[in-house]
Tab-separated table of C-alpha atoms in Angstrom:
chain	number	residue	atom	x	y	z
A	1	ALA	CA	4.922	-3.122	-2.617
A	2	VAL	CA	2.830	-5.599	-3.747
A	3	GLU	CA	4.372	-9.200	-3.657
A	4	ARG	CA	0.745	-11.227	-4.739
A	5	ILE	CA	-2.688	-10.434	-4.714
A	6	GLU	CA	-5.309	-13.011	-3.961
A	7	LEU	CA	-8.351	-14.264	-4.558
A	8	LEU	CA	-10.760	-15.665	-1.881
A	9	ARG	CA	-14.003	-16.487	-3.280
A	10	GLY	CA	-16.876	-18.734	-1.861
A	11	PRO	CA	-16.882	-19.783	1.744
A	12	ALA	CA	-14.052	-18.705	3.008
A	13	SER	CA	-14.512	-15.290	2.423
A	14	THR	CA	-17.525	-16.175	5.066
A	15	LEU	CA	-14.390	-15.270	7.445
A	16	PHE	CA	-14.489	-11.575	6.730
A	17	GLY	CA	-17.985	-11.025	7.188
A	18	SER	CA	-21.138	-9.871	5.567
A	19	ASP	CA	-19.454	-6.924	3.516
A	20	ALA	CA	-17.091	-9.754	2.317
A	21	LEU	CA	-20.456	-11.856	0.175
A	22	GLY	CA	-18.754	-11.155	-3.402
A	23	GLY	CA	-15.452	-12.356	-2.126
A	24	VAL	CA	-12.244	-10.892	-1.030
A	25	PHE	CA	-9.067	-9.800	-2.315
A	26	ALA	CA	-6.201	-10.082	-0.105
A	27	ILE	CA	-3.454	-8.078	-0.877
A	28	VAL	CA	0.082	-9.106	0.404
A	29	THR	CA	2.923	-7.145	0.418
A	30	ARG	CA	6.585	-7.339	-0.089
A	31	ASP	CA	8.729	-8.659	3.437
A	32	ALA	CA	12.821	-7.175	3.600
A	33	ASP	CA	13.498	-10.927	2.209
A	34	ASN	CA	11.435	-10.370	-0.938
A	35	PHE	CA	14.348	-7.820	-1.480
A	36	PHE	CA	17.634	-10.134	-0.195
A	37	THR	CA	19.003	-13.577	-1.643
A	38	PRO	CA	17.656	-16.289	1.174
A	39	ARG	CA	20.756	-16.884	3.512
A	40	SER	CA	21.211	-19.422	6.390
A	41	ARG	CA	21.663	-18.651	10.095
A	42	GLU	CA	25.327	-18.920	9.516
A	43	GLU	CA	25.438	-16.313	6.865
A	44	ALA	CA	23.635	-13.831	8.072
A	45	GLN	CA	26.321	-14.009	11.496
A	46	ALA	CA	28.928	-13.606	8.892
A	47	ASN	CA	27.844	-10.813	7.083
A	48	PRO	CA	24.627	-9.444	9.807
A	49	ARG	CA	23.593	-5.902	7.922
A	50	GLN	CA	22.398	-5.643	4.687
A	51	LEU	CA	20.940	-2.159	3.144
A	52	THR	CA	19.325	-2.085	-0.317
A	53	GLY	CA	16.889	0.630	-1.906
A	54	GLY	CA	15.707	2.426	-4.863
A	55	LEU	CA	13.579	5.961	-6.824
A	56	SER	CA	11.522	5.621	-9.949
A	57	ALA	CA	9.679	8.096	-11.462
A	58	THR	CA	6.744	7.320	-14.537
A	59	ARG	CA	4.686	9.964	-16.242
A	60	ARG	CA	1.587	8.917	-18.354
A	61	GLY	CA	0.914	11.616	-21.041
A	62	SER	CA	-2.881	10.826	-21.632
A	63	ASP	CA	-3.670	12.084	-18.037
A	64	ASP	CA	-0.294	14.243	-17.391
A	65	SER	CA	0.225	12.162	-14.586
A	66	THR	CA	3.227	11.870	-12.561
A	67	THR	CA	3.953	9.362	-9.651
A	68	THR	CA	7.409	8.653	-7.817
A	69	THR	CA	8.249	6.043	-5.707
A	70	ALA	CA	11.366	5.205	-2.772
A	71	TRP	CA	12.081	2.565	-0.910
A	72	ALA	CA	14.650	1.327	1.292
A	73	ALA	CA	14.861	-2.434	3.317
A	74	GLY	CA	17.235	-3.581	5.790
A	75	ARG	CA	18.505	-6.328	7.694
A	76	GLY	CA	20.301	-8.187	10.068
A	77	VAL	CA	20.677	-11.289	11.797
A	78	ALA	CA	16.960	-11.053	13.756
A	79	ALA	CA	15.478	-7.709	12.164
A	80	ASP	CA	14.857	-6.290	9.175
A	81	TRP	CA	12.498	-3.667	8.209
A	82	VAL	CA	10.950	-1.992	4.816
A	83	LEU	CA	10.134	1.288	3.969
A	84	HIS	CA	8.018	2.813	0.621
A	85	LEU	CA	6.818	5.669	-0.490
A	86	SER	CA	4.663	7.203	-3.174
A	87	HIS	CA	3.581	10.349	-4.389
A	88	GLY	CA	1.427	10.821	-7.351
A	89	THR	CA	-0.864	14.029	-9.421
A	90	GLY	CA	-2.232	14.042	-12.042
A	91	HIS	CA	-5.159	16.030	-14.561
A	92	GLY	CA	-7.940	14.932	-16.484
A	93	ARG	CA	-8.023	12.602	-19.597
A	94	ASP	CA	-6.733	14.097	-22.566
A	95	GLY	CA	-7.596	17.731	-21.022
A	96	TRP	CA	-11.213	17.178	-21.128
A	97	ASP	CA	-11.901	15.814	-18.140
A	98	PRO	CA	-11.451	18.913	-15.508
A	99	LEU	CA	-9.787	16.656	-12.400
A	100	GLU	CA	-6.810	17.454	-10.661
A	101	ARG	CA	-5.413	14.148	-8.321
A	102	LYS	CA	-3.040	13.676	-5.959
A	103	ARG	CA	-2.245	10.538	-4.162
A	104	ASN	CA	0.568	9.889	-1.203
A	105	ALA	CA	1.054	6.503	0.509
A	106	ALA	CA	3.580	4.608	2.643
A	107	MET	CA	4.380	1.766	4.267
A	108	PHE	CA	6.413	0.311	6.742
A	109	LYS	CA	7.059	-3.349	8.044
A	110	SER	CA	9.390	-4.213	10.879
A	111	GLY	CA	9.976	-7.437	12.174
A	112	TYR	CA	12.350	-9.681	14.458
A	113	THR	CA	13.268	-13.078	15.021
A	114	THR	CA	13.820	-14.877	18.061
A	115	ASN	CA	16.586	-17.386	18.715
A	116	THR	CA	13.833	-19.883	18.635
A	117	GLY	CA	11.926	-19.129	15.714
A	118	ASN	CA	9.181	-16.827	16.698
A	119	ARG	CA	8.911	-14.441	14.867
A	120	VAL	CA	6.660	-10.154	15.949
A	121	SER	CA	6.316	-7.681	12.837
A	122	VAL	CA	4.658	-4.779	12.791
A	123	ASN	CA	2.838	-3.229	9.397
A	124	PHE	CA	1.473	0.258	8.812
A	125	GLN	CA	0.092	1.609	6.363
A	126	HIS	CA	-1.109	4.898	4.926
A	127	PHE	CA	-2.777	6.114	1.819
A	128	SER	CA	-4.508	9.337	1.480
A	129	GLU	CA	-6.191	11.016	-1.619
A	130	GLY	CA	-7.787	14.349	-3.043
A	131	VAL	CA	-10.013	14.647	-6.090
A	132	ASP	CA	-10.901	18.121	-7.374
A	133	SER	CA	-12.907	18.496	-10.148
A	134	ASP	CA	-15.600	20.906	-11.760
A	135	ALA	CA	-18.846	19.115	-13.303
A	136	VAL	CA	-20.272	21.582	-15.223
A	137	ALA	CA	-17.256	22.002	-17.523
A	138	VAL	CA	-17.452	18.398	-17.902
A	139	LEU	CA	-21.286	18.327	-18.289
A	140	GLY	CA	-21.628	22.211	-20.481
A	141	TYR	CA	-23.859	24.901	-19.465
A	142	GLY	CA	-26.941	24.498	-22.020
A	143	ARG	CA	-30.020	24.021	-20.833
A	144	ARG	CA	-29.602	21.935	-17.416
A	145	PHE	CA	-27.566	24.414	-15.503
A	146	ARG	CA	-28.788	27.499	-17.039
A	147	ASN	CA	-28.754	29.190	-13.969
A	148	THR	CA	-25.308	27.325	-12.142
A	149	ASP	CA	-21.549	29.296	-12.432
A	150	GLN	CA	-20.200	26.137	-10.643
A	151	LEU	CA	-20.318	22.815	-9.343
A	152	LEU	CA	-17.334	21.662	-7.757
A	153	GLY	CA	-16.306	18.584	-5.928
A	154	ASP	CA	-13.655	18.292	-3.251
A	155	ASP	CA	-13.618	14.933	-2.586
A	156	THR	CA	-10.857	13.143	-0.311
A	157	ARG	CA	-10.036	9.925	1.094
A	158	GLU	CA	-7.897	8.291	4.054
A	159	ARG	CA	-6.845	5.485	5.364
A	160	ASN	CA	-4.334	4.192	8.217
A	161	ALA	CA	-3.891	0.822	9.376
A	162	LEU	CA	-1.190	-0.381	11.690
A	163	GLY	CA	-1.322	-4.589	12.022
A	164	VAL	CA	0.977	-6.837	14.775
A	165	LEU	CA	1.570	-10.570	13.865
A	166	TRP	CA	3.145	-13.102	15.814
A	167	ASP	CA	4.754	-16.373	14.173
A	168	PHE	CA	4.360	-18.752	17.406
A	169	VAL	CA	6.756	-21.651	16.467
A	170	GLY	CA	6.768	-24.313	18.811
A	171	ASP	CA	4.800	-25.725	21.592
A	172	PHE	CA	2.372	-23.589	23.435
A	173	PRO	CA	2.551	-23.425	26.999
A	174	LEU	CA	-1.195	-24.100	28.962
A	175	ALA	CA	-1.774	-22.929	31.587
A	176	SER	CA	-2.732	-25.515	34.373
A	177	ALA	CA	-5.502	-25.701	36.526
């Protein structure tokens, strides 16, 4: 789902507040046009609707993880959309690290371009991750944990983001006093 990653360092990062003193990574996700070949407005009117999609699955042996990804994109004369879904599970590396990981991600982008060239787009992103761990199994039962039977961790995080963008083309009508 990622088209490119941009790194902002130095004075440009001050636009993002005090949390960005070391710099900013700007991750740009793919639009529907990235999945199709460019076409003129006349070609779009002759063949107004296009649809594409894909499914992939990967497995990594070192941590017994799997990732499944599905995506679809469509466009018409003036509107387009992209849907990207991903689900992953995994364990600790090489069996010595007793972790259980689950990760889900979803992205939906939709845009509409008017006859005047103005474009309005909406982007929704969801990310959730859960990690269950057993620290005693990693650190051992020796002297440090003589009276400890369990030292478990259950960490979760979730992020939802909604963005609305208006690309304005042309002269902006100013109100006169």
